[in-house]
C-alpha positions as a LaTeX table, in Angstrom:
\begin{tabular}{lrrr}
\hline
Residue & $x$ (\AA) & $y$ (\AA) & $z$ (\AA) \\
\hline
Unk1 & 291.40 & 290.83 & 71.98 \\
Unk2 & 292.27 & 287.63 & 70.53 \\
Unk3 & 290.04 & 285.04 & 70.07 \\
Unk4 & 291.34 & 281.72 & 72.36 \\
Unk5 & 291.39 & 278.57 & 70.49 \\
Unk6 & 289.36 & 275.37 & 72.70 \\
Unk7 & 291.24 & 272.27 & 72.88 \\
Unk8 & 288.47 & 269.12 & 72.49 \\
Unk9 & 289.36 & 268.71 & 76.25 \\
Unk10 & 288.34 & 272.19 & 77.58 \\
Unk11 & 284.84 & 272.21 & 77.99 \\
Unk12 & 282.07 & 275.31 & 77.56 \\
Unk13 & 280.81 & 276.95 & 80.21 \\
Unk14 & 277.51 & 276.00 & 79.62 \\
Unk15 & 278.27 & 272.16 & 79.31 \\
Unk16 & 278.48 & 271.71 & 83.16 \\
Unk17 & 274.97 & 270.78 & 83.77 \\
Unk18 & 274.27 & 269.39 & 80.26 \\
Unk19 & 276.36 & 266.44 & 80.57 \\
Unk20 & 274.13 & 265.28 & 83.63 \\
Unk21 & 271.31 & 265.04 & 81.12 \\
Unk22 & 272.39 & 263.55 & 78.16 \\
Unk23 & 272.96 & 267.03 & 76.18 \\
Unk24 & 275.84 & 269.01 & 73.94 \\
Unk25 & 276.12 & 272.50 & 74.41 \\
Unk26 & 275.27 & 274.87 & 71.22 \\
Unk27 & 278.87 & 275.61 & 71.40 \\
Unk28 & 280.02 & 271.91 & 71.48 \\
Unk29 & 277.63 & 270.79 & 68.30 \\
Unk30 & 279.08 & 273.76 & 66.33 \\
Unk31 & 282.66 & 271.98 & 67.34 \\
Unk32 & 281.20 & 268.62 & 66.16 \\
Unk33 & 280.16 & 269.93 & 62.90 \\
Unk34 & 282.35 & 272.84 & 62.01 \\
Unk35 & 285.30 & 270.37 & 61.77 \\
Unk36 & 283.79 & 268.50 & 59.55 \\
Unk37 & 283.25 & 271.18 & 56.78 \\
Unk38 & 285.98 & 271.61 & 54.42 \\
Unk39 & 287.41 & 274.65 & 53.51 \\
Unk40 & 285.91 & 274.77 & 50.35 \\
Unk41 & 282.35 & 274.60 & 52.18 \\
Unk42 & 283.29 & 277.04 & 54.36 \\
Unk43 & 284.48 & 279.46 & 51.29 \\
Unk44 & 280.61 & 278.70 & 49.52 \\
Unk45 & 278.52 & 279.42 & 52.76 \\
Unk46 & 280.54 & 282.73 & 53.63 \\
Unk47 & 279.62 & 282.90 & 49.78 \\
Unk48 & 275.97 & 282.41 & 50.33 \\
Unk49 & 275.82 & 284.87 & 53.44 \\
Unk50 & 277.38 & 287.87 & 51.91 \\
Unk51 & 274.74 & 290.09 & 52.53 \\
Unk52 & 274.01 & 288.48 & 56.27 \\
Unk53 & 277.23 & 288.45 & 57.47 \\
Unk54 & 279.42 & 291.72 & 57.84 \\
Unk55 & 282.71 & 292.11 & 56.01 \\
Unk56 & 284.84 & 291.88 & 59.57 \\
Unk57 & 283.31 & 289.06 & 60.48 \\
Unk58 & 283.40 & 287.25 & 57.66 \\
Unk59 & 287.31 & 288.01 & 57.46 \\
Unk60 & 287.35 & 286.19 & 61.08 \\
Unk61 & 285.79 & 283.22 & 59.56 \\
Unk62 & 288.86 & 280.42 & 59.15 \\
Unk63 & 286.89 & 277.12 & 59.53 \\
Unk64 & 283.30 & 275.66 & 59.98 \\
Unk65 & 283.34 & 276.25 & 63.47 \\
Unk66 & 283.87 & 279.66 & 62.91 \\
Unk67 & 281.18 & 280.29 & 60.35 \\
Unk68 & 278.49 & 278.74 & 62.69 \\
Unk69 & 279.85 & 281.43 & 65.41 \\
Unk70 & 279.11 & 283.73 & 63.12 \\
Unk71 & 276.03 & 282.53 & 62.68 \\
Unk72 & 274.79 & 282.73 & 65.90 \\
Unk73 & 276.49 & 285.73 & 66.73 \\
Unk74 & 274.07 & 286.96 & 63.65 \\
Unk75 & 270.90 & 285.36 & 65.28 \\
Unk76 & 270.54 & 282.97 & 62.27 \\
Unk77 & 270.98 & 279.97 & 64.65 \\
Unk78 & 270.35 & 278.99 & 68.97 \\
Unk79 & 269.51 & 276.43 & 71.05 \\
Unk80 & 266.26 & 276.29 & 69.74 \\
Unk81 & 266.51 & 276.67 & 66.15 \\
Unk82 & 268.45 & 274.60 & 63.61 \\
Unk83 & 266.60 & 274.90 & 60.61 \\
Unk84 & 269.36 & 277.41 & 58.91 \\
Unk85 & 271.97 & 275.13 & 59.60 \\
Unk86 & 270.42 & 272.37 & 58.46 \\
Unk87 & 269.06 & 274.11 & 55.49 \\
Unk88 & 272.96 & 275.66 & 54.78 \\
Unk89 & 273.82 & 271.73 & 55.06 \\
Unk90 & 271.08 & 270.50 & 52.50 \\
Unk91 & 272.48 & 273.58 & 50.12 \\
Unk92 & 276.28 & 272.40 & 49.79 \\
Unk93 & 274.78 & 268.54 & 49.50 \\
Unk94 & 276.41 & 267.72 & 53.21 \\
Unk95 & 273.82 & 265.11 & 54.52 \\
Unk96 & 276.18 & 263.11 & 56.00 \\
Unk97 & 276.51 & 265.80 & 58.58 \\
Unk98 & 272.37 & 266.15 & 59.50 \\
Unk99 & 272.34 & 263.62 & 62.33 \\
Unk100 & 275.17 & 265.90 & 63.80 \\
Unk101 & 272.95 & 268.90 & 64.19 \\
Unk102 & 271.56 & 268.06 & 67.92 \\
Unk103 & 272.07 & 268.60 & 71.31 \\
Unk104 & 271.62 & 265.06 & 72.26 \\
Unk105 & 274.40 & 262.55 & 72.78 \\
Unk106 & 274.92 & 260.30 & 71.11 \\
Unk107 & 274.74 & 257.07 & 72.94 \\
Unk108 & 277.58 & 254.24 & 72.65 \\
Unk109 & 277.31 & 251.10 & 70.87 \\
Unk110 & 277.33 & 248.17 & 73.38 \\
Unk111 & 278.00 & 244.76 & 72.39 \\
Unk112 & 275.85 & 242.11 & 72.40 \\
Unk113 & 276.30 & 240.35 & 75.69 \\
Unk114 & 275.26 & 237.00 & 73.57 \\
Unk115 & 277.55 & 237.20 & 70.82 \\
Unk116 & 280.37 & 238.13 & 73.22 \\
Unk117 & 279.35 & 234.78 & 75.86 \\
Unk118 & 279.48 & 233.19 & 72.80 \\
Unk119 & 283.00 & 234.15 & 71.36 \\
Unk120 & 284.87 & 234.01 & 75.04 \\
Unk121 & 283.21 & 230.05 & 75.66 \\
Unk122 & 283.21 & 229.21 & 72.11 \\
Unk123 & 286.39 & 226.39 & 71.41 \\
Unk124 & 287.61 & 227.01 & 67.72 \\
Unk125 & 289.60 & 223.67 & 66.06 \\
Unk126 & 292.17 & 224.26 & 64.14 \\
Unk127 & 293.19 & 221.35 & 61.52 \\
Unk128 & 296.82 & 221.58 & 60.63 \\
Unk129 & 297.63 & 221.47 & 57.19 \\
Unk130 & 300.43 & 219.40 & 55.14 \\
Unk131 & 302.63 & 222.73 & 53.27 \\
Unk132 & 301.84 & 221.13 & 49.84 \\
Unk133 & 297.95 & 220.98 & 50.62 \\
Unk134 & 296.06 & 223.39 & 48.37 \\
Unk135 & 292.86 & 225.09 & 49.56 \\
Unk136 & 289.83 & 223.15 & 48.81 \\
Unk137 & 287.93 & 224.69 & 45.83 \\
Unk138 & 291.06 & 226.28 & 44.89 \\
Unk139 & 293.02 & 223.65 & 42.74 \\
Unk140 & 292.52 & 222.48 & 38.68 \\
Unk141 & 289.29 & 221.61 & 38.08 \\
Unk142 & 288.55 & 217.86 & 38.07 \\
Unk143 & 287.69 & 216.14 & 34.40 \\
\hline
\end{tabular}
């Protein structure tokens, strides 16, 4: 049976109630990170998990997402426990990818409601210039 591919629009299963609470799926976060990892990351952890991960599995794997499948599918990684993945992440010197390895949304950034008062009421003059005047600062030195 092939294995159906999840547009970013389709949604888990599991993700119904999480989004009520603030919460990724274990499914979504693997989505989140696994397209991050570059193929040559993905080649050095399937590297590193010879011995943990089967031959036919480790012919399925095709992309980060994949490999953290496997993972799980190995009981190496669940809702509850990150500390392989985040260990595998230290390993292959991908920190920027840590803060990814949660179930909790992330929230937006608002804007400051001051700032953006201040830049709708604000009145900005303009001075027009002369097409021969040279920037202040900008000219030959005085002597």
């Amino acid at each position: 049976m092939a294995a159906r591919k999840r547009s970013r629009a389709q949604a888990w299963p599991e993700e119904r109630g999480d989004r009520e609470h603030g919460l990724y799926s274990l499914h979504r976060m693997f989505d989140i990170v696994g397209t991050h990892l570059t193929h040559r990351d993905v080649r050095v952890l399937s590297f590193l998990f010879v011995d943990v991960i089967d031959d036919y599995e480790r012919g399925m794997i095709r992309s980060g997402r994949d490999f953290l499948l496997a993972l799980e599918r190995q009981g190496r990684c669940d809702e509850t426990n990150f500390r392989q993945v985040l260990q595998l992440l230290r390993i292959i010197t991908r920190h920027d990818l840590l803060p990814y390895v949660t179930l909790k949304r992330r929230r937006a950034v608002c804007p400051d409601l001051v700032d953006k008062y201040l830049e709708e009421t604000s009145i900005r003059y303009v001075t027009p210039r002369a097409p021969g005047d040279a920037e202040p600062g900008l000219g030959h030195p005085h002597k």
